[in-house]
PDB file of N, CA and C in Angstrom:
ATOM      1  N   UNK L   1     -63.261 -81.971  68.690  1.00  0.00           N
ATOM      2  CA  UNK L   1     -63.148 -82.146  67.312  1.00  0.00           C
ATOM      3  C   UNK L   1     -61.887 -83.050  66.873  1.00  0.00           C
ATOM      4  N   UNK L   2     -62.326 -84.003  66.188  1.00  0.00           N
ATOM      5  CA  UNK L   2     -60.978 -84.783  65.666  1.00  0.00           C
ATOM      6  C   UNK L   2     -60.559 -84.344  64.350  1.00  0.00           C
ATOM      7  N   UNK L   3     -59.105 -84.255  64.236  1.00  0.00           N
ATOM      8  CA  UNK L   3     -58.635 -83.815  62.808  1.00  0.00           C
ATOM      9  C   UNK L   3     -57.648 -84.966  62.351  1.00  0.00           C
ATOM     10  N   UNK L   4     -57.700 -84.980  61.321  1.00  0.00           N
ATOM     11  CA  UNK L   4     -56.672 -85.788  60.347  1.00  0.00           C
ATOM     12  C   UNK L   4     -55.471 -85.218  59.915  1.00  0.00           C
ATOM     13  N   UNK L   5     -54.367 -85.223  60.445  1.00  0.00           N
ATOM     14  CA  UNK L   5     -53.073 -84.669  59.725  1.00  0.00           C
ATOM     15  C   UNK L   5     -52.654 -85.876  59.036  1.00  0.00           C
ATOM     16  N   UNK L   6     -52.094 -85.335  58.041  1.00  0.00           N
ATOM     17  CA  UNK L   6     -51.250 -86.274  57.102  1.00  0.00           C
ATOM     18  C   UNK L   6     -49.830 -85.638  56.972  1.00  0.00           C
ATOM     19  N   UNK L   7     -48.942 -86.629  57.566  1.00  0.00           N
ATOM     20  CA  UNK L   7     -47.615 -86.037  57.516  1.00  0.00           C
ATOM     21  C   UNK L   7     -46.916 -86.114  56.412  1.00  0.00           C
ATOM     22  N   UNK L   8     -46.155 -85.144  56.016  1.00  0.00           N
ATOM     23  CA  UNK L   8     -45.099 -84.901  54.920  1.00  0.00           C
ATOM     24  C   UNK L   8     -43.736 -85.212  55.359  1.00  0.00           C
ATOM     25  N   UNK L   9     -42.760 -86.156  54.722  1.00  0.00           N
ATOM     26  CA  UNK L   9     -41.785 -86.326  55.036  1.00  0.00           C
ATOM     27  C   UNK L   9     -41.045 -85.149  54.718  1.00  0.00           C
ATOM     28  N   UNK L  10     -40.205 -84.628  55.700  1.00  0.00           N
ATOM     29  CA  UNK L  10     -39.732 -83.261  55.252  1.00  0.00           C
ATOM     30  C   UNK L  10     -38.075 -83.738  55.587  1.00  0.00           C
ATOM     31  N   UNK L  11     -37.112 -82.775  54.770  1.00  0.00           N
ATOM     32  CA  UNK L  11     -35.789 -83.192  54.692  1.00  0.00           C
ATOM     33  C   UNK L  11     -35.535 -81.688  55.644  1.00  0.00           C
ATOM     34  N   UNK L  12     -35.196 -82.195  56.857  1.00  0.00           N
ATOM     35  CA  UNK L  12     -34.859 -81.212  57.886  1.00  0.00           C
ATOM     36  C   UNK L  12     -33.566 -81.562  58.739  1.00  0.00           C
ATOM     37  N   UNK L  13     -33.201 -80.616  59.375  1.00  0.00           N
ATOM     38  CA  UNK L  13     -31.770 -80.436  59.971  1.00  0.00           C
ATOM     39  C   UNK L  13     -32.076 -81.676  61.156  1.00  0.00           C
ATOM     40  N   UNK L  14     -30.998 -82.052  61.573  1.00  0.00           N
ATOM     41  CA  UNK L  14     -31.098 -82.806  62.688  1.00  0.00           C
ATOM     42  C   UNK L  14     -31.565 -82.249  64.096  1.00  0.00           C
ATOM     43  N   UNK L  15     -31.893 -82.985  65.021  1.00  0.00           N
ATOM     44  CA  UNK L  15     -32.147 -82.534  66.023  1.00  0.00           C
ATOM     45  C   UNK L  15     -31.088 -82.952  67.311  1.00  0.00           C
ATOM     46  N   UNK L  16     -30.648 -82.213  68.005  1.00  0.00           N
ATOM     47  CA  UNK L  16     -29.598 -82.464  68.984  1.00  0.00           C
ATOM     48  C   UNK L  16     -30.204 -83.193  69.991  1.00  0.00           C
ATOM     49  N   UNK L  17     -29.402 -84.365  70.523  1.00  0.00           N
ATOM     50  CA  UNK L  17     -30.177 -84.969  71.700  1.00  0.00           C
ATOM     51  C   UNK L  17     -30.395 -84.086  73.074  1.00  0.00           C
ATOM     52  N   UNK L  18     -29.371 -83.270  73.122  1.00  0.00           N
ATOM     53  CA  UNK L  18     -29.219 -82.362  74.232  1.00  0.00           C
ATOM     54  C   UNK L  18     -30.701 -81.523  74.253  1.00  0.00           C
ATOM     55  N   UNK L  19     -31.367 -81.280  73.164  1.00  0.00           N
ATOM     56  CA  UNK L  19     -32.505 -80.714  73.064  1.00  0.00           C
ATOM     57  C   UNK L  19     -33.669 -81.159  73.727  1.00  0.00           C
ATOM     58  N   UNK L  20     -33.631 -82.672  73.817  1.00  0.00           N
ATOM     59  CA  UNK L  20     -34.798 -83.372  74.261  1.00  0.00           C
ATOM     60  C   UNK L  20     -34.461 -84.245  75.370  1.00  0.00           C
ATOM     61  N   UNK L  21     -33.228 -84.330  75.884  1.00  0.00           N
ATOM     62  CA  UNK L  21     -32.740 -85.209  76.766  1.00  0.00           C
ATOM     63  C   UNK L  21     -33.325 -85.307  78.185  1.00  0.00           C
ATOM     64  N   UNK L  22     -33.687 -83.886  78.697  1.00  0.00           N
ATOM     65  CA  UNK L  22     -34.245 -83.545  80.059  1.00  0.00           C
ATOM     66  C   UNK L  22     -35.737 -83.436  80.067  1.00  0.00           C
ATOM     67  N   UNK L  23     -36.372 -83.818  78.883  1.00  0.00           N
ATOM     68  CA  UNK L  23     -37.737 -83.864  78.886  1.00  0.00           C
ATOM     69  C   UNK L  23     -38.189 -85.017  79.510  1.00  0.00           C
ATOM     70  N   UNK L  24     -39.217 -84.934  80.316  1.00  0.00           N
ATOM     71  CA  UNK L  24     -39.726 -86.212  81.042  1.00  0.00           C
ATOM     72  C   UNK L  24     -40.290 -87.135  79.883  1.00  0.00           C
ATOM     73  N   UNK L  25     -40.077 -88.545  80.340  1.00  0.00           N
ATOM     74  CA  UNK L  25     -40.318 -89.531  79.111  1.00  0.00           C
ATOM     75  C   UNK L  25     -41.826 -90.045  80.058  1.00  0.00           C
ATOM     76  N   UNK L  26     -42.796 -89.123  79.751  1.00  0.00           N
ATOM     77  CA  UNK L  26     -44.101 -89.516  80.127  1.00  0.00           C
ATOM     78  C   UNK L  26     -45.197 -88.967  79.183  1.00  0.00           C
ATOM     79  N   UNK L  27     -46.228 -89.419  79.481  1.00  0.00           N
ATOM     80  CA  UNK L  27     -47.318 -89.010  78.768  1.00  0.00           C
ATOM     81  C   UNK L  27     -48.337 -87.853  79.591  1.00  0.00           C
ATOM     82  N   UNK L  28     -47.772 -87.126  80.440  1.00  0.00           N
ATOM     83  CA  UNK L  28     -48.413 -86.365  81.196  1.00  0.00           C
ATOM     84  C   UNK L  28     -48.902 -85.178  80.389  1.00  0.00           C
ATOM     85  N   UNK L  29     -48.383 -84.814  79.307  1.00  0.00           N
ATOM     86  CA  UNK L  29     -49.182 -83.892  78.255  1.00  0.00           C
ATOM     87  C   UNK L  29     -49.888 -84.290  77.074  1.00  0.00           C
ATOM     88  N   UNK L  30     -49.703 -85.526  77.027  1.00  0.00           N
ATOM     89  CA  UNK L  30     -50.402 -86.359  75.844  1.00  0.00           C
ATOM     90  C   UNK L  30     -50.368 -87.612  76.100  1.00  0.00           C
ATOM     91  N   UNK L  31     -51.527 -88.047  75.377  1.00  0.00           N
ATOM     92  CA  UNK L  31     -51.538 -89.833  75.334  1.00  0.00           C
ATOM     93  C   UNK L  31     -51.344 -90.185  73.879  1.00  0.00           C
ATOM     94  N   UNK L  32     -50.743 -91.157  73.495  1.00  0.00           N
ATOM     95  CA  UNK L  32     -50.352 -91.384  72.321  1.00  0.00           C
ATOM     96  C   UNK L  32     -50.565 -93.142  72.212  1.00  0.00           C
ATOM     97  N   UNK L  33     -51.569 -93.453  71.160  1.00  0.00           N
ATOM     98  CA  UNK L  33     -52.002 -94.714  70.844  1.00  0.00           C
ATOM     99  C   UNK L  33     -52.144 -94.971  69.459  1.00  0.00           C
ATOM    100  N   UNK L  34     -52.159 -96.074  68.926  1.00  0.00           N
ATOM    101  CA  UNK L  34     -51.452 -97.315  69.561  1.00  0.00           C
ATOM    102  C   UNK L  34     -50.061 -97.352  69.048  1.00  0.00           C
ATOM    103  N   UNK L  35     -49.529 -97.877  69.728  1.00  0.00           N
ATOM    104  CA  UNK L  35     -47.706 -98.152  69.551  1.00  0.00           C
ATOM    105  C   UNK L  35     -47.414 -99.487  70.009  1.00  0.00           C
ATOM    106  N   UNK L  36     -46.991-100.287  69.228  1.00  0.00           N
ATOM    107  CA  UNK L  36     -46.664-100.216  67.868  1.00  0.00           C
ATOM    108  C   UNK L  36     -48.007 -99.895  66.671  1.00  0.00           C
ATOM    109  N   UNK L  37     -47.693 -99.299  65.736  1.00  0.00           N
ATOM    110  CA  UNK L  37     -48.639 -98.762  64.634  1.00  0.00           C
ATOM    111  C   UNK L  37     -48.226 -99.170  63.230  1.00  0.00           C
ATOM    112  N   UNK L  38     -49.077 -99.259  62.540  1.00  0.00           N
ATOM    113  CA  UNK L  38     -48.480 -99.511  60.982  1.00  0.00           C
ATOM    114  C   UNK L  38     -49.117 -98.146  60.207  1.00  0.00           C
ATOM    115  N   UNK L  39     -50.335 -97.506  60.566  1.00  0.00           N
ATOM    116  CA  UNK L  39     -50.774 -96.601  59.609  1.00  0.00           C
ATOM    117  C   UNK L  39     -51.106 -95.148  60.564  1.00  0.00           C
ATOM    118  N   UNK L  40     -51.673 -95.288  61.728  1.00  0.00           N
ATOM    119  CA  UNK L  40     -52.160 -93.948  62.393  1.00  0.00           C
ATOM    120  C   UNK L  40     -51.797 -93.833  63.646  1.00  0.00           C
ATOM    121  N   UNK L  41     -51.626 -92.911  64.263  1.00  0.00           N
ATOM    122  CA  UNK L  41     -51.430 -92.504  65.530  1.00  0.00           C
ATOM    123  C   UNK L  41     -52.574 -91.550  65.886  1.00  0.00           C
ATOM    124  N   UNK L  42     -52.968 -91.944  67.415  1.00  0.00           N
ATOM    125  CA  UNK L  42     -54.008 -90.998  67.933  1.00  0.00           C
ATOM    126  C   UNK L  42     -53.174 -90.408  69.052  1.00  0.00           C
ATOM    127  N   UNK L  43     -53.372 -89.086  68.959  1.00  0.00           N
ATOM    128  CA  UNK L  43     -52.925 -88.177  70.014  1.00  0.00           C
ATOM    129  C   UNK L  43     -53.793 -87.461  70.630  1.00  0.00           C
ATOM    130  N   UNK L  44     -53.875 -87.536  72.019  1.00  0.00           N
ATOM    131  CA  UNK L  44     -54.737 -86.853  72.767  1.00  0.00           C
ATOM    132  C   UNK L  44     -54.150 -85.889  73.470  1.00  0.00           C
ATOM    133  N   UNK L  45     -53.958 -84.510  73.008  1.00  0.00           N
ATOM    134  CA  UNK L  45     -53.078 -83.422  73.469  1.00  0.00           C
ATOM    135  C   UNK L  45     -53.762 -83.014  74.720  1.00  0.00           C
ATOM    136  N   UNK L  46     -53.482 -82.583  76.022  1.00  0.00           N
ATOM    137  CA  UNK L  46     -54.093 -82.352  77.120  1.00  0.00           C
ATOM    138  C   UNK L  46     -53.917 -80.913  77.703  1.00  0.00           C
ATOM    139  N   UNK L  47     -53.267 -80.172  76.839  1.00  0.00           N
ATOM    140  CA  UNK L  47     -53.132 -78.780  77.558  1.00  0.00           C
ATOM    141  C   UNK L  47     -53.610 -77.723  76.428  1.00  0.00           C
ATOM    142  N   UNK L  48     -54.366 -76.705  77.017  1.00  0.00           N
ATOM    143  CA  UNK L  48     -54.885 -75.852  76.153  1.00  0.00           C
ATOM    144  C   UNK L  48     -53.982 -75.004  75.350  1.00  0.00           C
ATOM    145  N   UNK L  49     -52.724 -74.694  75.575  1.00  0.00           N
ATOM    146  CA  UNK L  49     -51.734 -74.027  74.825  1.00  0.00           C
ATOM    147  C   UNK L  49     -51.253 -74.577  73.623  1.00  0.00           C
ATOM    148  N   UNK L  50     -51.154 -74.327  72.371  1.00  0.00           N
ATOM    149  CA  UNK L  50     -50.882 -74.860  71.274  1.00  0.00           C
ATOM    150  C   UNK L  50     -49.441 -75.276  71.236  1.00  0.00           C
ATOM    151  N   UNK L  51     -49.054 -76.376  70.513  1.00  0.00           N
ATOM    152  CA  UNK L  51     -47.834 -76.621  70.596  1.00  0.00           C
ATOM    153  C   UNK L  51     -47.447 -77.543  69.269  1.00  0.00           C
ATOM    154  N   UNK L  52     -46.265 -77.942  69.175  1.00  0.00           N
ATOM    155  CA  UNK L  52     -45.700 -78.847  67.866  1.00  0.00           C
ATOM    156  C   UNK L  52     -45.203 -79.948  68.394  1.00  0.00           C
ATOM    157  N   UNK L  53     -45.748 -80.883  67.851  1.00  0.00           N
ATOM    158  CA  UNK L  53     -45.293 -82.430  67.945  1.00  0.00           C
ATOM    159  C   UNK L  53     -43.961 -82.626  66.805  1.00  0.00           C
ATOM    160  N   UNK L  54     -43.217 -83.487  67.177  1.00  0.00           N
ATOM    161  CA  UNK L  54     -42.015 -83.647  66.249  1.00  0.00           C
ATOM    162  C   UNK L  54     -41.881 -85.201  66.172  1.00  0.00           C
ATOM    163  N   UNK L  55     -41.586 -86.172  65.240  1.00  0.00           N
ATOM    164  CA  UNK L  55     -41.207 -87.301  65.058  1.00  0.00           C
ATOM    165  C   UNK L  55     -39.654 -87.328  64.497  1.00  0.00           C
ATOM    166  N   UNK L  56     -38.757 -87.752  65.367  1.00  0.00           N
ATOM    167  CA  UNK L  56     -37.472 -88.018  64.860  1.00  0.00           C
ATOM    168  C   UNK L  56     -36.850 -89.294  64.626  1.00  0.00           C
ATOM    169  N   UNK L  57     -35.830 -89.707  63.968  1.00  0.00           N
ATOM    170  CA  UNK L  57     -35.240 -91.204  63.960  1.00  0.00           C
ATOM    171  C   UNK L  57     -34.183 -91.084  65.211  1.00  0.00           C
ATOM    172  N   UNK L  58     -33.926 -92.308  65.347  1.00  0.00           N
ATOM    173  CA  UNK L  58     -32.910 -92.413  66.429  1.00  0.00           C
ATOM    174  C   UNK L  58     -31.558 -91.727  66.264  1.00  0.00           C
ATOM    175  N   UNK L  59     -31.346 -91.446  64.823  1.00  0.00           N
ATOM    176  CA  UNK L  59     -30.097 -90.619  64.588  1.00  0.00           C
ATOM    177  C   UNK L  59     -30.392 -89.059  64.507  1.00  0.00           C
ATOM    178  N   UNK L  60     -31.625 -88.721  64.928  1.00  0.00           N
ATOM    179  CA  UNK L  60     -31.957 -87.232  65.271  1.00  0.00           C
ATOM    180  C   UNK L  60     -32.413 -86.461  64.005  1.00  0.00           C
ATOM    181  N   UNK L  61     -32.841 -87.052  62.855  1.00  0.00           N
ATOM    182  CA  UNK L  61     -33.363 -86.763  61.744  1.00  0.00           C
ATOM    183  C   UNK L  61     -34.614 -86.460  61.858  1.00  0.00           C
ATOM    184  N   UNK L  62     -35.231 -85.269  61.826  1.00  0.00           N
ATOM    185  CA  UNK L  62     -36.571 -84.995  61.813  1.00  0.00           C
ATOM    186  C   UNK L  62     -37.258 -85.522  60.549  1.00  0.00           C
ATOM    187  N   UNK L  63     -38.404 -86.379  60.583  1.00  0.00           N
ATOM    188  CA  UNK L  63     -39.358 -86.797  59.668  1.00  0.00           C
ATOM    189  C   UNK L  63     -40.689 -86.338  59.646  1.00  0.00           C
ATOM    190  N   UNK L  64     -40.959 -85.842  60.717  1.00  0.00           N
ATOM    191  CA  UNK L  64     -42.514 -85.123  60.782  1.00  0.00           C
ATOM    192  C   UNK L  64     -42.480 -84.120  61.791  1.00  0.00           C
ATOM    193  N   UNK L  65     -43.299 -83.056  61.478  1.00  0.00           N
ATOM    194  CA  UNK L  65     -43.619 -82.034  62.386  1.00  0.00           C
ATOM    195  C   UNK L  65     -45.077 -81.510  62.153  1.00  0.00           C
ATOM    196  N   UNK L  66     -45.786 -81.310  63.059  1.00  0.00           N
ATOM    197  CA  UNK L  66     -47.068 -80.811  63.126  1.00  0.00           C
ATOM    198  C   UNK L  66     -47.722 -80.088  64.318  1.00  0.00           C
ATOM    199  N   UNK L  67     -48.583 -79.130  64.161  1.00  0.00           N
ATOM    200  CA  UNK L  67     -49.281 -78.756  65.117  1.00  0.00           C
ATOM    201  C   UNK L  67     -50.104 -79.657  66.030  1.00  0.00           C
ATOM    202  N   UNK L  68     -50.191 -79.254  67.311  1.00  0.00           N
ATOM    203  CA  UNK L  68     -51.050 -80.021  68.224  1.00  0.00           C
ATOM    204  C   UNK L  68     -51.903 -79.085  69.181  1.00  0.00           C
ATOM    205  N   UNK L  69     -53.224 -79.205  69.285  1.00  0.00           N
ATOM    206  CA  UNK L  69     -54.199 -78.821  69.847  1.00  0.00           C
ATOM    207  C   UNK L  69     -55.020 -79.477  70.749  1.00  0.00           C
ATOM    208  N   UNK L  70     -55.384 -79.220  71.898  1.00  0.00           N
ATOM    209  CA  UNK L  70     -56.195 -79.693  72.796  1.00  0.00           C
ATOM    210  C   UNK L  70     -57.307 -80.783  72.364  1.00  0.00           C
ATOM    211  N   UNK L  71     -57.102 -81.916  72.683  1.00  0.00           N
ATOM    212  CA  UNK L  71     -57.994 -82.852  72.116  1.00  0.00           C
ATOM    213  C   UNK L  71     -57.205 -83.863  71.413  1.00  0.00           C
ATOM    214  N   UNK L  72     -58.201 -84.888  70.801  1.00  0.00           N
ATOM    215  CA  UNK L  72     -57.683 -86.071  70.120  1.00  0.00           C
ATOM    216  C   UNK L  72     -57.310 -85.536  68.710  1.00  0.00           C
ATOM    217  N   UNK L  73     -56.360 -85.980  68.159  1.00  0.00           N
ATOM    218  CA  UNK L  73     -55.764 -85.732  66.611  1.00  0.00           C
ATOM    219  C   UNK L  73     -55.728 -87.138  66.088  1.00  0.00           C
ATOM    220  N   UNK L  74     -55.878 -87.337  65.039  1.00  0.00           N
ATOM    221  CA  UNK L  74     -55.197 -88.689  64.364  1.00  0.00           C
ATOM    222  C   UNK L  74     -54.432 -88.372  63.265  1.00  0.00           C
ATOM    223  N   UNK L  75     -53.252 -88.938  63.297  1.00  0.00           N
ATOM    224  CA  UNK L  75     -52.111 -88.464  62.243  1.00  0.00           C
ATOM    225  C   UNK L  75     -51.779 -89.921  61.466  1.00  0.00           C
ATOM    226  N   UNK L  76     -51.785 -89.497  60.220  1.00  0.00           N
ATOM    227  CA  UNK L  76     -51.213 -90.669  59.309  1.00  0.00           C
ATOM    228  C   UNK L  76     -49.802 -90.868  59.291  1.00  0.00           C
ATOM    229  N   UNK L  77     -49.109 -92.030  59.696  1.00  0.00           N
ATOM    230  CA  UNK L  77     -47.586 -92.283  59.873  1.00  0.00           C
ATOM    231  C   UNK L  77     -47.442 -93.261  58.836  1.00  0.00           C
ATOM    232  N   UNK L  78     -48.285 -93.712  57.952  1.00  0.00           N
ATOM    233  CA  UNK L  78     -47.937 -94.926  57.160  1.00  0.00           C
ATOM    234  C   UNK L  78     -46.935 -94.389  56.106  1.00  0.00           C
ATOM    235  N   UNK L  79     -46.393 -93.196  56.107  1.00  0.00           N
ATOM    236  CA  UNK L  79     -45.377 -92.836  55.084  1.00  0.00           C
ATOM    237  C   UNK L  79     -44.013 -93.179  55.759  1.00  0.00           C
ATOM    238  N   UNK L  80     -44.036 -93.602  56.990  1.00  0.00           N
ATOM    239  CA  UNK L  80     -42.747 -93.756  57.672  1.00  0.00           C
ATOM    240  C   UNK L  80     -42.137 -95.049  57.402  1.00  0.00           C
ATOM    241  N   UNK L  81     -40.908 -95.347  57.392  1.00  0.00           N
ATOM    242  CA  UNK L  81     -40.500 -96.785  57.356  1.00  0.00           C
ATOM    243  C   UNK L  81     -40.447 -97.356  58.728  1.00  0.00           C
ATOM    244  N   UNK L  82     -40.511 -98.737  58.612  1.00  0.00           N
ATOM    245  CA  UNK L  82     -40.663 -99.416  59.820  1.00  0.00           C
ATOM    246  C   UNK L  82     -39.522 -99.150  60.801  1.00  0.00           C
ATOM    247  N   UNK L  83     -39.702 -98.939  61.896  1.00  0.00           N
ATOM    248  CA  UNK L  83     -38.715 -98.529  62.751  1.00  0.00           C
ATOM    249  C   UNK L  83     -39.073 -98.075  64.177  1.00  0.00           C
ATOM    250  N   UNK L  84     -37.865 -97.661  65.307  1.00  0.00           N
ATOM    251  CA  UNK L  84     -38.208 -96.832  66.415  1.00  0.00           C
ATOM    252  C   UNK L  84     -37.906 -95.513  66.211  1.00  0.00           C
ATOM    253  N   UNK L  85     -39.036 -94.743  66.598  1.00  0.00           N
ATOM    254  CA  UNK L  85     -38.969 -93.166  66.345  1.00  0.00           C
ATOM    255  C   UNK L  85     -39.061 -92.474  67.727  1.00  0.00           C
ATOM    256  N   UNK L  86     -38.438 -91.275  68.091  1.00  0.00           N
ATOM    257  CA  UNK L  86     -38.936 -90.649  69.110  1.00  0.00           C
ATOM    258  C   UNK L  86     -39.911 -89.556  68.750  1.00  0.00           C
ATOM    259  N   UNK L  87     -40.883 -89.584  69.640  1.00  0.00           N
ATOM    260  CA  UNK L  87     -42.095 -88.645  69.253  1.00  0.00           C
ATOM    261  C   UNK L  87     -41.835 -87.488  70.574  1.00  0.00           C
ATOM    262  N   UNK L  88     -42.073 -86.175  70.393  1.00  0.00           N
ATOM    263  CA  UNK L  88     -41.932 -85.214  71.243  1.00  0.00           C
ATOM    264  C   UNK L  88     -42.950 -84.015  71.141  1.00  0.00           C
ATOM    265  N   UNK L  89     -43.402 -83.377  72.017  1.00  0.00           N
ATOM    266  CA  UNK L  89     -43.993 -82.172  72.006  1.00  0.00           C
ATOM    267  C   UNK L  89     -43.259 -80.845  72.537  1.00  0.00           C
ATOM    268  N   UNK L  90     -43.347 -79.898  71.607  1.00  0.00           N
ATOM    269  CA  UNK L  90     -42.506 -78.629  72.289  1.00  0.00           C
ATOM    270  C   UNK L  90     -43.638 -77.443  72.366  1.00  0.00           C
ATOM    271  N   UNK L  91     -43.624 -76.660  73.354  1.00  0.00           N
ATOM    272  CA  UNK L  91     -44.554 -75.675  73.381  1.00  0.00           C
ATOM    273  C   UNK L  91     -44.039 -74.317  72.592  1.00  0.00           C
ATOM    274  N   UNK L  92     -44.675 -73.208  72.445  1.00  0.00           N
ATOM    275  CA  UNK L  92     -44.401 -72.275  71.449  1.00  0.00           C
ATOM    276  C   UNK L  92     -43.051 -71.662  71.768  1.00  0.00           C
ATOM    277  N   UNK L  93     -42.695 -71.566  73.081  1.00  0.00           N
ATOM    278  CA  UNK L  93     -41.308 -71.243  73.369  1.00  0.00           C
ATOM    279  C   UNK L  93     -40.194 -71.999  73.213  1.00  0.00           C
ATOM    280  N   UNK L  94     -40.462 -73.302  72.763  1.00  0.00           N
ATOM    281  CA  UNK L  94     -39.413 -74.157  72.252  1.00  0.00           C
ATOM    282  C   UNK L  94     -39.218 -75.456  73.299  1.00  0.00           C
ATOM    283  N   UNK L  95     -39.817 -74.912  74.734  1.00  0.00           N
ATOM    284  CA  UNK L  95     -39.521 -76.153  75.798  1.00  0.00           C
ATOM    285  C   UNK L  95     -40.045 -77.611  75.484  1.00  0.00           C
ATOM    286  N   UNK L  96     -39.414 -78.554  75.562  1.00  0.00           N
ATOM    287  CA  UNK L  96     -40.021 -79.970  75.267  1.00  0.00           C
ATOM    288  C   UNK L  96     -40.829 -80.351  76.598  1.00  0.00           C
ATOM    289  N   UNK L  97     -42.097 -80.751  76.196  1.00  0.00           N
ATOM    290  CA  UNK L  97     -42.971 -80.730  77.284  1.00  0.00           C
ATOM    291  C   UNK L  97     -43.043 -82.195  77.717  1.00  0.00           C
ATOM    292  N   UNK L  98     -42.688 -83.175  76.642  1.00  0.00           N
ATOM    293  CA  UNK L  98     -42.908 -84.752  76.882  1.00  0.00           C
ATOM    294  C   UNK L  98     -42.544 -85.404  75.840  1.00  0.00           C
ATOM    295  N   UNK L  99     -41.969 -86.920  75.977  1.00  0.00           N
ATOM    296  CA  UNK L  99     -41.416 -87.521  74.975  1.00  0.00           C
ATOM    297  C   UNK L  99     -41.915 -88.787  75.090  1.00  0.00           C
ATOM    298  N   UNK L 100     -41.906 -89.682  73.866  1.00  0.00           N
ATOM    299  CA  UNK L 100     -42.296 -91.029  73.915  1.00  0.00           C
ATOM    300  C   UNK L 100     -41.596 -91.811  72.777  1.00  0.00           C
ATOM    301  N   UNK L 101     -41.203 -92.826  72.922  1.00  0.00           N
ATOM    302  CA  UNK L 101     -40.698 -93.735  71.825  1.00  0.00           C
ATOM    303  C   UNK L 101     -42.036 -94.421  71.194  1.00  0.00           C
ATOM    304  N   UNK L 102     -41.917 -94.181  69.738  1.00  0.00           N
ATOM    305  CA  UNK L 102     -42.961 -95.081  69.267  1.00  0.00           C
ATOM    306  C   UNK L 102     -42.552 -96.029  67.945  1.00  0.00           C
ATOM    307  N   UNK L 103     -43.231 -96.990  67.807  1.00  0.00           N
ATOM    308  CA  UNK L 103     -42.989 -98.367  66.874  1.00  0.00           C
ATOM    309  C   UNK L 103     -43.613 -97.977  65.561  1.00  0.00           C
ATOM    310  N   UNK L 104     -43.056 -98.156  64.545  1.00  0.00           N
ATOM    311  CA  UNK L 104     -43.691 -98.383  63.255  1.00  0.00           C
ATOM    312  C   UNK L 104     -43.501 -99.694  62.553  1.00  0.00           C
ATOM    313  N   UNK L 105     -44.549-100.362  62.365  1.00  0.00           N
ATOM    314  CA  UNK L 105     -44.422-101.807  61.950  1.00  0.00           C
ATOM    315  C   UNK L 105     -44.379-101.867  60.389  1.00  0.00           C
TER     316      UNK L 105
END
């Protein structure tokens, strides 16, 4: 089932790099396309356990956070400014499962 998530820009605390630095830079738990993008990201989450995806700036500011579930989801990122962001997925216990750089044009 495809879902469309519209991201709300949120004023959230900074994320410490130490929280995500040991996560594998891999797409073993998710596929993320296209990057670069202007408007939407397609996320294929490959695990059955629900998780949370987060997008942060390179300064550590959380700009989006949303739930992910098994399968493909379409996420609207058109509200984000042009630039480089870090996308990561965290399980329910808070462990970062994977991360990937994304580029918003």
